[in-house]
Amino acid sequence: MSDQERTLRFHILRYNPQVEGDTPTMKSYEIKEAPGMTIFIALNEIREKYDTSIQFDFICRAGICGSCAMIINGQPDLACRTLTSKFPDGEIKLLPLPGFELIGDLSVNTGKFMRQMSERVESWIHDKNAENVDLCKLEERMDPDTADEIYELERCVECGCCVSACATKRMRDGFLGAVGFMRLARYALDPRDKRSDEEFYEIMGDDDGVFGCMTLLGCQDYCPKDLPHQTQIAYLRRKMALVK
Amino acid sequence: MKVIYTDSLVIGGGLAGLRIAIASRQRGYDTIVLSLMPAKRSHSAAAQGGMQASLGASIKGEGDNEEVHFEDTVKGSDWGCDQDVARMFVNTAPKAIRQLTAWGVPWSRVRKGDRQVVINGKKVTITEKGEAHGLITSRDFGGTKKWRTCFTSDGTGHTMLYAMDNKAIELGIPVHERKEAIALIHEDGVCHGAVVRDLVTGELIAYVAKATTIATGGYGRLYAVSTNAVISEGIGTAIALETGVATLGNMEAVQFHPTAIVPVGILTTEGCRGDGGLLLDKEGYRFMPDYEPDKKELASRDVVSRRMTEHMRKGKGVSSRYGDHLWLDITLLGKEHINKNLREVKEICEYFLGIDPVKEYIPVRPTQHYSMGGVRTKPTGESPNLKGLFSAGEAACWDMHGFNRLGGNSVAETVVAGMIVGEYVADHCAATTLNINTVLIEKFLRREENKIFKLLNREAGENPFELRKEMQDIMMDKVGIFRNGDDLAKAVEELKVLNQRAKNIALRNRIATSNPELVEAIRVPKMIKLAQCVAYGAMLRTESRGAHAREDFPERNDRDWLKRTLTTWNSEDADLPEVSYEELNIMKMEMPPGSRGYGVDNTVHHPDTEKRVAGIEEIKAANPDADRFEMQELLNPIEIPEKFRGKNERTGRGFK
């Protein structure tokens, strides 16, 4: 952290579809940098001091909830944990995440997208007996390594960075995308989920699924949680290629 | 007039709210969840360290059971909790965790054989039993006798919330996102739903329901620095208060967590200390054993936070431009452990501090963390004053935490209360018919419309962001970890002035649709009222109990203060809440008041305590053959929904 106070210049896409006649424009704002300043802190200051209408989403502001993904100087990332000191020239350009419905300014509707994704991949344990489990009895055992491996794939925070960084998704609107593949890989690994490979094939065994991926791997490059997208997509593809 | 009807309306899409919606749906009722954002982004996701449930599978949890968990919880609450509710909770927690296991949470598991752990600053080898291999493991947390906190690495809340929301999606439960409940609809002591504002279109919608549940989390953001998510503003609690009918309980009970990073206040989990991390001062000296020789860093949160503050007041803090702090040292846990079990902490250190906790100390200080107070409910989760209004999780004062919550008991409460209250909500839906006059709905909608109209048309007035900042500073400076009569009296007066000023908010951006300033303008007056409840309750409570520490009244005073603070807001024109009290009946306590075992015990005892202790001895002597279940039945008979009543199995001891 430098004690030298510098001026930051933010360039932000402004557009409110709720206001009739509004058109997208870039607006610039100048603020003084503070030590340890994040884009979360900076945007709140801009809103409170200069423009109370500006829209953006932050919830946990700790890199945990996935609300605040946006395009920061050309790259998708979580704004809450991006320090302004990362940008030597003090110029910071912010755009909403592409690939999602725009709510306004920097706010996009990841919720709707992720709910549809969850419904499409049936993002839950498939086990007819799950509802009949006797809650008084010892839980079903699980190999400790398996539990750890499932957690590794479950660290996704549904921020949408992988979707916005995906060229296939840009060309094929119905493409499931890395967030969906990661979810499927997580359930395919989980011994509690009784779905067969054939059933998984029904979900992802086509060009909108795992065979559509062009392996450009923007997902791998931009995942804020460093999830192993490359490995898991390759794993699913091989698994699906062996079906039938 | 847009009206949406349902059976069970749930306000808040975190763990507690989702669990209640699931219970409603599983019992065959229509349900809708309202959420400010996608449910998976709720603050429940931020719970890192774990969930307490007395499974006792790990060797260091051996011998654990409902009794031990109960004792820890009651002691932790400084005897301020409702012991019936604490009992319901500890008996059901093992079932809740097992249900979540079936729903997909990848809990960390016991691995048989030797493993190295750090206890009291030293490396120790413990040996896990073969028979426990593959069962859910647990870690140590503050204020617990056994290692009882079950976890998924340090992403416990995240995995619980994902499993819960996925279950809700499986059941087809609609979550109406970006919707904010801004008022409850009620008449003659019955709640009929809520007036809800669409945060994108600005539209006001009436949601009408048989049962309305507030599960909106805590009110940490009344404070300038808090570990809480920015949406933890207590708005659900506030709309209950604004009915003038529903009561809030123990609003002055506010917990400070010992280890949030400086300056931004992001939490590093109690698991850091549970796993062996130490607190050091500016000389690198481990000071906690001097204050608390028994529990050291793992004393209850309120105790550790006060000891840290005391130590900094002695000049032992590390100075920084953001004020003094202390160090959290987890370097002794080693790289492998940190990368695996404390990786969220590691990420937070890397991103927000630019340090590597494997090699460097983490700058920490006590920071607002948890709201024990909230919407007062009966053990069923229903408001005692407003029928059809329920509350669960941090938003509620159910009251299993009293004046201090144990680490690991919060996510546990959300899912356990969700299960139990969820059944009572469904019972309520079964027993009630929806009978409401649309004139009433219209009255409430018009009232809220008018308020917004005034906000949008006032030419000049107060800035809502400024008002919030002033409120947060008052709370930080005068209603913090250590409190005293003079400061509290000042806080109460200053907040009164803010309350008046908040009636005159004017906006710079006067549009009715998506408008963050309007959202702020709707919330801030509500938050100020809650702040007044906290400050006023704290001023009146002339004792120290749990997290409520009065420098001018350092003793816990059971004789005069073994009671729950109840707050109501009787009229829109009032500038202070009405306060009354609800006595806690010692003669019905399973565990009569005693010492928590920290520092000097200077409790002023209640005359009933001795009587109850003697009474319990008599009951025990008269029933020498009673096992622990029968004894609990004699000392503290409780109601739990039928389906959750069975005994819990544990490895090595069956159902005993």
Short mmCIF file of N, CA and C in Angstrom, two decimals, chain A residues 66-184:
data_model
loop_
_atom_site.label_atom_id
_atom_site.label_comp_id
_atom_site.label_asym_id
_atom_site.label_seq_id
_atom_site.Cartn_x
_atom_site.Cartn_y
_atom_site.Cartn_z
N GLY A 66 -20.01 -14.04 -5.07
CA GLY A 66 -20.07 -14.06 -6.53
C GLY A 66 -20.98 -13.02 -7.17
N SER A 67 -21.44 -12.02 -6.42
CA SER A 67 -22.38 -11.02 -6.96
C SER A 67 -21.77 -10.03 -7.93
N CYS A 68 -20.50 -9.71 -7.73
CA CYS A 68 -19.96 -8.46 -8.26
C CYS A 68 -19.06 -8.63 -9.47
N ALA A 69 -19.19 -9.76 -10.18
CA ALA A 69 -18.35 -9.92 -11.37
C ALA A 69 -18.68 -8.85 -12.40
N MET A 70 -17.66 -8.27 -12.99
CA MET A 70 -17.83 -7.29 -14.07
C MET A 70 -16.56 -7.28 -14.91
N ILE A 71 -16.60 -6.56 -16.00
CA ILE A 71 -15.41 -6.49 -16.85
C ILE A 71 -14.56 -5.32 -16.40
N ILE A 72 -13.41 -5.64 -15.87
CA ILE A 72 -12.51 -4.63 -15.31
C ILE A 72 -11.31 -4.50 -16.23
N ASN A 73 -11.20 -3.36 -16.87
CA ASN A 73 -10.14 -3.15 -17.86
C ASN A 73 -10.02 -4.35 -18.81
N GLY A 74 -11.16 -4.76 -19.31
CA GLY A 74 -11.17 -5.77 -20.36
C GLY A 74 -11.26 -7.21 -19.89
N GLN A 75 -11.18 -7.44 -18.58
CA GLN A 75 -11.17 -8.82 -18.11
C GLN A 75 -12.22 -9.05 -17.03
N PRO A 76 -12.92 -10.19 -17.11
CA PRO A 76 -13.92 -10.47 -16.08
C PRO A 76 -13.27 -10.82 -14.75
N ASP A 77 -13.79 -10.25 -13.67
CA ASP A 77 -13.23 -10.55 -12.35
C ASP A 77 -14.21 -10.07 -11.28
N LEU A 78 -13.95 -10.48 -10.05
CA LEU A 78 -14.77 -10.02 -8.93
C LEU A 78 -14.30 -8.63 -8.52
N ALA A 79 -15.20 -7.66 -8.58
CA ALA A 79 -14.80 -6.28 -8.32
C ALA A 79 -14.48 -6.06 -6.84
N CYS A 80 -15.12 -6.81 -5.96
CA CYS A 80 -14.96 -6.52 -4.53
C CYS A 80 -13.54 -6.77 -4.04
N ARG A 81 -12.87 -7.72 -4.68
CA ARG A 81 -11.53 -8.04 -4.18
C ARG A 81 -10.44 -7.56 -5.14
N THR A 82 -10.82 -6.69 -6.07
CA THR A 82 -9.82 -6.12 -6.96
C THR A 82 -9.34 -4.80 -6.38
N LEU A 83 -8.08 -4.75 -6.03
CA LEU A 83 -7.51 -3.53 -5.46
C LEU A 83 -7.23 -2.52 -6.57
N THR A 84 -7.52 -1.27 -6.30
CA THR A 84 -7.27 -0.24 -7.33
C THR A 84 -5.76 -0.08 -7.57
N SER A 85 -4.96 -0.45 -6.59
CA SER A 85 -3.50 -0.32 -6.73
C SER A 85 -2.95 -1.22 -7.82
N LYS A 86 -3.79 -2.16 -8.28
CA LYS A 86 -3.37 -3.08 -9.32
C LYS A 86 -3.16 -2.36 -10.67
N PHE A 87 -3.74 -1.16 -10.80
CA PHE A 87 -3.70 -0.48 -12.09
C PHE A 87 -2.77 0.73 -12.03
N PRO A 88 -1.56 0.58 -12.58
CA PRO A 88 -0.51 1.59 -12.40
C PRO A 88 -0.88 2.96 -12.94
N ASP A 89 -1.67 3.02 -14.02
CA ASP A 89 -1.96 4.34 -14.57
C ASP A 89 -3.23 4.97 -13.97
N GLY A 90 -3.87 4.23 -13.06
CA GLY A 90 -5.03 4.80 -12.39
C GLY A 90 -6.27 4.94 -13.26
N GLU A 91 -6.25 4.31 -14.44
CA GLU A 91 -7.40 4.35 -15.33
C GLU A 91 -8.14 3.02 -15.20
N ILE A 92 -9.42 3.07 -14.83
CA ILE A 92 -10.16 1.83 -14.61
C ILE A 92 -11.48 1.89 -15.39
N LYS A 93 -11.60 0.97 -16.33
CA LYS A 93 -12.79 0.95 -17.17
C LYS A 93 -13.68 -0.23 -16.75
N LEU A 94 -14.94 0.07 -16.45
CA LEU A 94 -15.85 -0.97 -15.95
C LEU A 94 -17.03 -1.14 -16.89
N LEU A 95 -17.28 -2.41 -17.27
CA LEU A 95 -18.42 -2.75 -18.13
C LEU A 95 -19.18 -3.90 -17.46
N PRO A 96 -20.48 -3.97 -17.75
CA PRO A 96 -21.24 -5.09 -17.18
C PRO A 96 -20.81 -6.40 -17.84
N LEU A 97 -21.03 -7.49 -17.13
CA LEU A 97 -20.66 -8.81 -17.62
C LEU A 97 -21.50 -9.15 -18.86
N PRO A 98 -20.86 -9.46 -20.00
CA PRO A 98 -21.65 -9.87 -21.16
C PRO A 98 -22.20 -11.29 -20.98
N GLY A 99 -23.20 -11.61 -21.78
CA GLY A 99 -23.76 -12.96 -21.72
C GLY A 99 -24.94 -13.06 -20.77
N PHE A 100 -25.24 -11.96 -20.07
CA PHE A 100 -26.37 -11.96 -19.15
C PHE A 100 -27.29 -10.78 -19.44
N GLU A 101 -28.55 -10.93 -19.03
CA GLU A 101 -29.51 -9.85 -19.20
C GLU A 101 -29.07 -8.65 -18.36
N LEU A 102 -29.06 -7.48 -18.98
CA LEU A 102 -28.63 -6.28 -18.26
C LEU A 102 -29.77 -5.73 -17.41
N ILE A 103 -29.48 -5.48 -16.15
CA ILE A 103 -30.48 -4.82 -15.28
C ILE A 103 -30.29 -3.32 -15.37
N GLY A 104 -29.04 -2.89 -15.31
CA GLY A 104 -28.73 -1.46 -15.45
C GLY A 104 -27.28 -1.22 -15.07
N ASP A 105 -26.60 -0.38 -15.82
CA ASP A 105 -25.20 -0.04 -15.54
C ASP A 105 -24.35 -1.30 -15.40
N LEU A 106 -23.84 -1.56 -14.19
CA LEU A 106 -22.95 -2.71 -14.02
C LEU A 106 -23.67 -3.93 -13.45
N SER A 107 -24.97 -3.83 -13.32
CA SER A 107 -25.74 -4.90 -12.70
C SER A 107 -26.37 -5.81 -13.77
N VAL A 108 -26.11 -7.10 -13.67
CA VAL A 108 -26.69 -8.05 -14.63
C VAL A 108 -27.45 -9.15 -13.89
N ASN A 109 -28.34 -9.82 -14.63
CA ASN A 109 -29.20 -10.82 -13.99
C ASN A 109 -28.57 -12.20 -14.06
N THR A 110 -27.57 -12.43 -13.22
CA THR A 110 -26.96 -13.76 -13.17
C THR A 110 -27.92 -14.76 -12.51
N GLY A 111 -28.80 -14.25 -11.63
CA GLY A 111 -29.69 -15.14 -10.88
C GLY A 111 -30.58 -15.96 -11.80
N LYS A 112 -31.18 -15.28 -12.77
CA LYS A 112 -32.08 -15.96 -13.69
C LYS A 112 -31.31 -17.02 -14.49
N PHE A 113 -30.14 -16.64 -14.97
CA PHE A 113 -29.31 -17.56 -15.75
C PHE A 113 -28.94 -18.79 -14.92
N MET A 114 -28.51 -18.56 -13.69
CA MET A 114 -28.01 -19.67 -12.88
C MET A 114 -29.16 -20.60 -12.44
N ARG A 115 -30.32 -20.02 -12.21
CA ARG A 115 -31.46 -20.87 -11.86
C ARG A 115 -31.79 -21.79 -13.05
N GLN A 116 -31.79 -21.21 -14.26
CA GLN A 116 -32.08 -22.03 -15.44
C GLN A 116 -31.01 -23.10 -15.63
N MET A 117 -29.76 -22.72 -15.38
CA MET A 117 -28.67 -23.70 -15.49
C MET A 117 -28.91 -24.85 -14.50
N SER A 118 -29.26 -24.49 -13.26
CA SER A 118 -29.46 -25.51 -12.22
C SER A 118 -30.61 -26.44 -12.59
N GLU A 119 -31.66 -25.85 -13.17
CA GLU A 119 -32.79 -26.69 -13.57
C GLU A 119 -32.40 -27.60 -14.73
N ARG A 120 -31.61 -27.05 -15.63
CA ARG A 120 -31.22 -27.83 -16.81
C ARG A 120 -30.33 -29.02 -16.46
N VAL A 121 -29.38 -28.81 -15.58
CA VAL A 121 -28.47 -29.92 -15.22
C VAL A 121 -29.03 -30.72 -14.04
N GLU A 122 -30.20 -30.32 -13.56
CA GLU A 122 -30.81 -30.94 -12.38
C GLU A 122 -29.77 -31.02 -11.27
N SER A 123 -29.46 -29.82 -10.79
CA SER A 123 -28.36 -29.63 -9.85
C SER A 123 -28.73 -30.06 -8.44
N TRP A 124 -29.03 -31.34 -8.29
CA TRP A 124 -29.29 -31.88 -6.96
C TRP A 124 -29.01 -33.36 -6.95
N ILE A 125 -28.91 -33.91 -5.76
CA ILE A 125 -28.65 -35.35 -5.59
C ILE A 125 -29.86 -36.14 -6.09
N HIS A 126 -29.63 -37.04 -7.03
CA HIS A 126 -30.71 -37.91 -7.51
C HIS A 126 -30.62 -39.25 -6.79
N ASP A 127 -31.50 -39.42 -5.85
CA ASP A 127 -31.51 -40.68 -5.10
C ASP A 127 -32.91 -40.86 -4.56
N LYS A 128 -33.58 -41.87 -5.05
CA LYS A 128 -34.98 -42.07 -4.67
C LYS A 128 -35.13 -42.25 -3.16
N ASN A 129 -34.05 -42.74 -2.53
CA ASN A 129 -34.16 -43.03 -1.09
C ASN A 129 -33.79 -41.84 -0.21
N ALA A 130 -33.33 -40.74 -0.84
CA ALA A 130 -32.82 -39.62 -0.03
C ALA A 130 -33.88 -39.11 0.95
N GLU A 131 -35.14 -39.11 0.52
CA GLU A 131 -36.18 -38.57 1.41
C GLU A 131 -36.59 -39.57 2.49
N ASN A 132 -36.15 -40.82 2.33
CA ASN A 132 -36.52 -41.81 3.36
C ASN A 132 -35.38 -42.08 4.33
N VAL A 133 -34.31 -41.31 4.24
CA VAL A 133 -33.18 -41.53 5.14
C VAL A 133 -33.65 -41.34 6.58
N ASP A 134 -33.29 -42.29 7.42
CA ASP A 134 -33.61 -42.17 8.84
C ASP A 134 -32.61 -41.20 9.48
N LEU A 135 -33.12 -40.04 9.86
CA LEU A 135 -32.22 -38.98 10.34
C LEU A 135 -31.63 -39.29 11.71
N CYS A 136 -32.17 -40.28 12.39
CA CYS A 136 -31.63 -40.64 13.70
C CYS A 136 -30.36 -41.47 13.56
N LYS A 137 -30.26 -42.19 12.46
CA LYS A 137 -29.14 -43.13 12.32
C LYS A 137 -27.89 -42.46 11.78
N LEU A 138 -26.75 -43.15 11.96
CA LEU A 138 -25.48 -42.65 11.44
C LEU A 138 -25.64 -42.29 9.96
N GLU A 139 -24.99 -41.21 9.57
CA GLU A 139 -25.04 -40.83 8.16
C GLU A 139 -24.27 -41.85 7.33
N GLU A 140 -24.58 -41.87 6.04
CA GLU A 140 -23.85 -42.76 5.14
C GLU A 140 -22.37 -42.34 5.13
N ARG A 141 -21.50 -43.30 5.18
CA ARG A 141 -20.07 -42.97 5.19
C ARG A 141 -19.61 -42.52 3.81
N MET A 142 -18.56 -41.71 3.82
CA MET A 142 -17.97 -41.29 2.54
C MET A 142 -16.46 -41.29 2.71
N ASP A 143 -15.78 -41.72 1.69
CA ASP A 143 -14.32 -41.70 1.73
C ASP A 143 -13.86 -40.25 1.92
N PRO A 144 -12.96 -39.99 2.88
CA PRO A 144 -12.55 -38.60 3.15
C PRO A 144 -11.98 -37.91 1.92
N ASP A 145 -11.27 -38.64 1.08
CA ASP A 145 -10.71 -38.03 -0.13
C ASP A 145 -11.81 -37.64 -1.11
N THR A 146 -12.81 -38.52 -1.21
CA THR A 146 -13.94 -38.21 -2.11
C THR A 146 -14.63 -36.92 -1.66
N ALA A 147 -14.86 -36.81 -0.36
CA ALA A 147 -15.51 -35.61 0.17
C ALA A 147 -14.69 -34.37 -0.20
N ASP A 148 -13.38 -34.45 -0.01
CA ASP A 148 -12.51 -33.31 -0.33
C ASP A 148 -12.58 -32.98 -1.82
N GLU A 149 -12.59 -34.03 -2.65
CA GLU A 149 -12.62 -33.81 -4.10
C GLU A 149 -13.94 -33.15 -4.54
N ILE A 150 -15.03 -33.59 -3.94
CA ILE A 150 -16.32 -32.96 -4.28
C ILE A 150 -16.28 -31.48 -3.90
N TYR A 151 -15.74 -31.20 -2.72
CA TYR A 151 -15.69 -29.79 -2.29
C TYR A 151 -14.88 -28.95 -3.28
N GLU A 152 -13.80 -29.50 -3.78
CA GLU A 152 -12.98 -28.77 -4.76
C GLU A 152 -13.83 -28.29 -5.93
N LEU A 153 -14.79 -29.12 -6.37
CA LEU A 153 -15.61 -28.77 -7.52
C LEU A 153 -16.83 -27.94 -7.11
N GLU A 154 -17.09 -27.92 -5.82
CA GLU A 154 -18.28 -27.19 -5.36
C GLU A 154 -17.95 -25.76 -4.94
N ARG A 155 -16.71 -25.36 -5.13
CA ARG A 155 -16.32 -24.02 -4.69
C ARG A 155 -16.80 -22.93 -5.66
N CYS A 156 -17.43 -23.32 -6.74
CA CYS A 156 -18.00 -22.36 -7.70
C CYS A 156 -18.96 -21.42 -6.97
N VAL A 157 -18.87 -20.10 -7.27
CA VAL A 157 -19.76 -19.13 -6.64
C VAL A 157 -20.77 -18.54 -7.63
N GLU A 158 -20.91 -19.17 -8.80
CA GLU A 158 -21.88 -18.74 -9.81
C GLU A 158 -21.74 -17.25 -10.15
N CYS A 159 -20.49 -16.78 -10.25
CA CYS A 159 -20.28 -15.36 -10.51
C CYS A 159 -20.52 -15.02 -11.98
N GLY A 160 -20.34 -16.02 -12.86
CA GLY A 160 -20.59 -15.79 -14.28
C GLY A 160 -19.35 -15.40 -15.09
N CYS A 161 -18.20 -15.30 -14.46
CA CYS A 161 -16.99 -14.93 -15.20
C CYS A 161 -16.72 -15.91 -16.34
N CYS A 162 -16.91 -17.20 -16.08
CA CYS A 162 -16.62 -18.22 -17.10
C CYS A 162 -17.54 -18.06 -18.30
N VAL A 163 -18.79 -17.70 -18.04
CA VAL A 163 -19.76 -17.55 -19.13
C VAL A 163 -19.37 -16.34 -19.99
N SER A 164 -18.98 -15.26 -19.32
CA SER A 164 -18.65 -14.04 -20.07
C SER A 164 -17.34 -14.21 -20.83
N ALA A 165 -16.51 -15.14 -20.40
CA ALA A 165 -15.20 -15.33 -21.04
C ALA A 165 -15.24 -16.44 -22.10
N CYS A 166 -16.45 -16.95 -22.40
CA CYS A 166 -16.56 -18.14 -23.25
C CYS A 166 -16.96 -17.74 -24.68
N ALA A 167 -16.09 -18.05 -25.63
CA ALA A 167 -16.38 -17.70 -27.03
C ALA A 167 -17.47 -18.61 -27.60
N THR A 168 -17.50 -19.86 -27.16
CA THR A 168 -18.54 -20.77 -27.65
C THR A 168 -19.91 -20.25 -27.25
N LYS A 169 -20.00 -19.81 -26.02
CA LYS A 169 -21.27 -19.29 -25.51
C LYS A 169 -21.71 -18.09 -26.36
N ARG A 170 -20.77 -17.28 -26.78
CA ARG A 170 -21.07 -16.10 -27.58
C ARG A 170 -21.70 -16.51 -28.92
N MET A 171 -21.24 -17.65 -29.45
CA MET A 171 -21.75 -18.10 -30.75
C MET A 171 -22.98 -18.99 -30.64
N ARG A 172 -23.07 -19.76 -29.58
CA ARG A 172 -24.21 -20.67 -29.40
C ARG A 172 -24.95 -20.26 -28.14
N ASP A 173 -26.11 -19.69 -28.34
CA ASP A 173 -26.84 -19.16 -27.19
C ASP A 173 -27.22 -20.24 -26.19
N GLY A 174 -27.49 -21.45 -26.70
CA GLY A 174 -27.94 -22.52 -25.80
C GLY A 174 -26.81 -23.29 -25.15
N PHE A 175 -25.57 -22.86 -25.37
CA PHE A 175 -24.42 -23.60 -24.82
C PHE A 175 -24.43 -23.56 -23.29
N LEU A 176 -24.22 -24.72 -22.70
CA LEU A 176 -24.34 -24.82 -21.24
C LEU A 176 -23.27 -24.01 -20.51
N GLY A 177 -22.05 -24.08 -20.99
CA GLY A 177 -20.98 -23.30 -20.37
C GLY A 177 -20.33 -23.99 -19.18
N ALA A 178 -19.16 -23.45 -18.80
CA ALA A 178 -18.31 -24.11 -17.80
C ALA A 178 -18.99 -24.23 -16.45
N VAL A 179 -19.79 -23.23 -16.08
CA VAL A 179 -20.44 -23.31 -14.77
C VAL A 179 -21.35 -24.55 -14.70
N GLY A 180 -22.01 -24.85 -15.81
CA GLY A 180 -22.88 -26.03 -15.86
C GLY A 180 -22.07 -27.32 -15.89
N PHE A 181 -20.97 -27.32 -16.63
CA PHE A 181 -20.12 -28.52 -16.67
C PHE A 181 -19.54 -28.83 -15.30
N MET A 182 -19.11 -27.76 -14.63
CA MET A 182 -18.52 -27.97 -13.30
C MET A 182 -19.56 -28.57 -12.36
N ARG A 183 -20.79 -28.08 -12.46
CA ARG A 183 -21.85 -28.62 -11.61
C ARG A 183 -22.09 -30.10 -11.93
N LEU A 184 -22.10 -30.43 -13.22
CA LEU A 184 -22.32 -31.82 -13.61
C LEU A 184 -21.16 -32.70 -13.14
#
